[in-house]
Every structure is written in structure tokens, then in C-alpha cells.
Coordinates of C-alpha atoms and ligand atoms in Angstrom, one line a residue:
M8 CA 31.0 11.5 -9.8
K9 CA 27.7 12.3 -10.8
E10 CA 24.1 12.6 -8.9
V11 CA 21.5 9.8 -9.8
K12 CA 18.0 10.7 -8.6
I13 CA 15.1 7.8 -8.9
E14 CA 11.8 9.1 -8.4
S15 CA 8.8 7.4 -7.1
T16 CA 5.3 8.5 -7.9
F17 CA 2.0 7.7 -5.5
Y18 CA -1.4 8.3 -5.9
V19 CA -3.6 9.5 -2.7
F20 CA -7.3 8.6 -2.1
E21 CA -8.5 11.0 0.5
T22 CA -11.2 8.6 1.5
F23 CA -12.4 4.8 1.0
D24 CA -15.3 6.4 -1.0
E25 CA -13.0 8.1 -3.6
L26 CA -11.4 4.0 -4.3
P27 CA -12.5 2.7 -7.7
N28 CA -15.0 0.1 -7.2
E29 CA -12.4 -3.0 -7.8
A30 CA -9.8 -1.7 -5.2
A31 CA -12.6 -0.9 -2.6
V32 CA -14.0 -4.5 -3.1
L33 CA -10.0 -5.4 -2.8
M34 CA -9.6 -3.3 0.3
Q35 CA -12.6 -5.0 2.2
K36 CA -11.2 -8.2 1.6
A37 CA -8.1 -7.2 3.1
F38 CA -10.2 -5.6 6.3
E39 CA -11.4 -9.1 6.5
A40 CA -8.0 -10.7 6.3
R41 CA -6.7 -8.1 8.9
D42 CA -9.2 -9.4 11.6
K43 CA -7.9 -12.8 10.9
A44 CA -4.5 -11.8 12.1
Y45 CA -2.8 -13.6 14.6
A46 CA -0.7 -10.8 16.4
P47 CA -0.6 -11.2 20.1
Y48 CA 3.0 -10.2 20.4
S49 CA 2.5 -6.7 18.5
N50 CA -1.0 -6.1 18.5
F51 CA -0.4 -5.0 14.9
N52 CA -3.0 -6.5 12.6
V53 CA -2.5 -6.5 9.0
G54 CA -4.5 -7.9 6.3
A55 CA -3.4 -8.4 2.3
A56 CA -5.7 -9.6 -0.5
I57 CA -4.7 -10.2 -3.9
L58 CA -6.5 -10.1 -7.1
L59 CA -5.3 -12.6 -9.8
D60 CA -5.7 -12.7 -13.3
N61 CA -7.8 -15.5 -13.0
G62 CA -10.1 -14.1 -11.0
E63 CA -9.3 -15.5 -7.7
I64 CA -8.9 -13.4 -4.5
I65 CA -6.3 -14.7 -2.4
I66 CA -6.2 -13.0 1.5
G67 CA -3.2 -13.2 3.7
S68 CA -2.6 -11.9 7.7
N69 CA 0.6 -11.6 9.7
Q70 CA 1.1 -14.7 11.6
E71 CA 3.3 -14.2 14.7
N72 CA 5.2 -16.7 16.9
A73 CA 6.6 -16.5 20.3
S74 CA 10.0 -17.3 18.2
Y75 CA 9.5 -13.7 16.8
P76 CA 11.6 -14.3 13.4
S77 CA 9.8 -17.0 12.5
G78 CA 6.4 -15.0 12.3
L79 CA 5.5 -13.7 8.7
C80 CA 3.7 -10.5 7.5
A81 CA 0.2 -10.5 5.8
E82 CA 1.6 -9.5 2.4
R83 CA 4.2 -12.4 2.2
T84 CA 1.7 -15.0 3.7
A85 CA -0.6 -13.8 0.8
I86 CA 1.6 -13.6 -1.8
Y87 CA 3.4 -17.1 -0.9
Y88 CA 0.3 -18.8 -0.8
A89 CA -1.1 -17.5 -4.2
G90 CA 2.7 -18.0 -5.8
S91 CA 1.9 -22.0 -4.3
Q92 CA -1.9 -22.5 -5.3
Y93 CA -1.8 -20.6 -8.8
P94 CA 1.6 -20.6 -10.1
N95 CA 0.6 -19.7 -13.3
A96 CA -1.5 -16.8 -12.5
K97 CA -0.5 -13.2 -12.6
V98 CA -0.9 -10.8 -9.8
L99 CA -3.1 -7.7 -10.8
R100 CA -3.2 -6.0 -7.6
M101 CA -2.7 -6.0 -3.8
A102 CA -4.6 -4.0 -0.9
I103 CA -3.4 -4.0 2.2
S104 CA -4.7 -2.6 5.6
A105 CA -3.2 -2.2 9.0
T106 CA -4.6 -1.7 12.7
S107 CA -3.1 -1.3 15.7
K108 CA -4.6 -1.9 19.6
N109 CA -1.6 0.4 21.0
K110 CA -2.4 3.6 18.8
P111 CA -4.8 4.6 15.8
T112 CA -3.4 4.1 12.4
Q113 CA -4.9 7.0 10.4
S114 CA -2.3 7.1 7.6
P115 CA -1.2 4.8 4.7
I116 CA 0.8 2.0 6.2
P117 CA 3.4 0.6 3.4
P118 CA 4.5 -2.9 3.2
C119 CA 7.9 -3.6 4.6
G120 CA 11.2 -4.0 3.0
A121 CA 11.2 -7.8 3.2
C122 CA 7.7 -7.9 1.6
R123 CA 8.5 -5.5 -1.1
Q124 CA 11.5 -7.8 -2.1
A125 CA 9.2 -10.9 -2.0
I126 CA 6.3 -9.3 -4.1
A127 CA 9.0 -8.1 -6.5
E128 CA 9.9 -11.4 -7.4
Y129 CA 6.6 -12.2 -8.6
E130 CA 6.4 -8.7 -10.4
V131 CA 9.6 -9.6 -12.2
K132 CA 8.4 -13.1 -13.2
Q133 CA 5.3 -12.0 -14.6
E134 CA 6.6 -8.9 -16.3
T135 CA 3.5 -6.7 -15.5
P136 CA 3.4 -4.5 -12.9
I137 CA 1.2 -5.0 -9.7
E138 CA -0.9 -2.3 -8.4
I139 CA -0.3 -1.8 -4.8
Y140 CA -3.1 0.1 -2.5
F141 CA -2.2 0.3 1.1
M142 CA -3.7 2.2 4.4
G143 CA -4.2 2.2 8.0
E144 CA -7.5 1.4 9.5
T145 CA -8.9 4.5 8.3
G146 CA -7.9 7.7 6.5
K147 CA -6.3 8.1 3.2
I148 CA -5.2 5.2 1.0
A149 CA -2.1 5.3 -0.9
K150 CA -1.5 3.6 -4.4
S151 CA 1.6 2.7 -6.1
M152 CA 1.2 1.4 -9.9
S153 CA 4.0 -1.0 -9.4
L154 CA 6.2 -2.8 -6.7
A155 CA 9.1 -1.2 -8.6
N156 CA 8.1 2.1 -7.9
L157 CA 8.0 0.8 -4.1
L158 CA 11.7 -0.6 -4.3
P159 CA 13.9 1.6 -6.2
F160 CA 17.5 0.0 -7.4
I161 CA 15.7 -3.3 -7.1
F162 CA 17.8 -6.5 -6.5
D163 CA 16.4 -9.1 -8.4
K164 CA 17.4 -12.5 -11.0
S165 CA 18.9 -10.1 -13.5
V166 CA 22.2 -9.8 -11.6
L167 CA 22.5 -13.3 -10.8
Ligands
THU211 N1 3.9 -6.6 9.6 C1 3.0 -7.2 8.3 O1 2.3 -7.9 8.1 N2 3.4 -6.5 7.1 C2 4.3 -5.4 7.0 O2 4.4 -5.1 5.8 C3 4.6 -4.8 8.2 C4 4.7 -5.5 9.3 C5 3.5 -7.4 10.8 C6 4.7 -8.1 11.1 C7 4.2 -8.3 12.6 O3 3.7 -9.3 12.7 C8 3.7 -6.9 12.8 O4 2.9 -6.6 11.7 C9 4.3 -6.0 13.6 O5 5.6 -5.5 12.7

């Protein structure tokens, strides 16, 4: 038996002002998306904004449901919209921001596992990395250079 290690690397921006302009613009769109979330059950509003290589910016927010599992996260709302509207476009970058009515969100809030799996599908399909920026309402912003970096030991079509 041997030990196998997988490393992930993240970049952290101390404040919003430190973000490169193109990321700041996209994060601003994520804020706007977040304010459109429908989250009456969790009071946890998430917004996601996606930049496509055709210049389009797609936004999505979490959409909850009285039948809880029928709701959908912001990231998947956005990526599925992008995939269905622009099937041939590549996703360059995604920005995510989350806020809660229950407690302050001041540290980076990463996408959930199911959203990572969904985003991974498009990264594998397009064969180029998707940059992911994520944050709470305020505070530091984390950047991952790719989705694969956020989801080590990925399950993808190569095993099917
Ligand atoms: N949520 C997202 O929108 N994205 C994530 O990556 C994690 C969770 C939503 C789902 C639910 O509406 C609320 O946040 C609380 O889990």
C-alpha cells in the first residue's frame, strides 16, 4: 500500500478591491443574482454569475421549494441555463457570493459538492479550466484556477 496525496491550491484576496477588474465585475453580478434568490426556508441567499467566451454573462440564484429537495442551488441554476442557452460556448469564469439572514457570512463560501459535480461536467466537456471565485457577503474572496482543483478524484465520463 502506498499513500497518495492530492493537493489543491487556492488564491485569497483580502478585500473586494484587490480583485482584478474582470473578476470584480462578475462578482458584482453575483451580488445582483444573490438579491434575486428565492430562499424563504433557509434564508441563505446565493448568487452565481458566469462569463462565457461569447461575452455573455449568465446569472443564477438558489430557488427553494416547499418540497425541499426540489429546490436548486445558484451555481446549478446558472450553469444549466448557460448550457441550455449557449450549448457551444465555453465557461471562462464563475463568481459566487452567499449571504444569510441568520448570521454574517464573512469568509469564502465554496460551492456544494453537487454543484462542483455539475460544473465539472462542463469543464470536462470544454477541455479548458473554469476559474471559480467565491465569497460570503463581505470579507476575503477565494479563487480556484479550475473546477478540478475544487473536486479532487473527480468522477467523469472517462470512466463510463
Ligand atoms: N446553496 C447554493 O445555492 N449553493 C451552494 O453551493 C450551497 C447551497 C443553497 C441551497 C439552499 O437553497 C441554501 O443554499 C441552503 O443550503
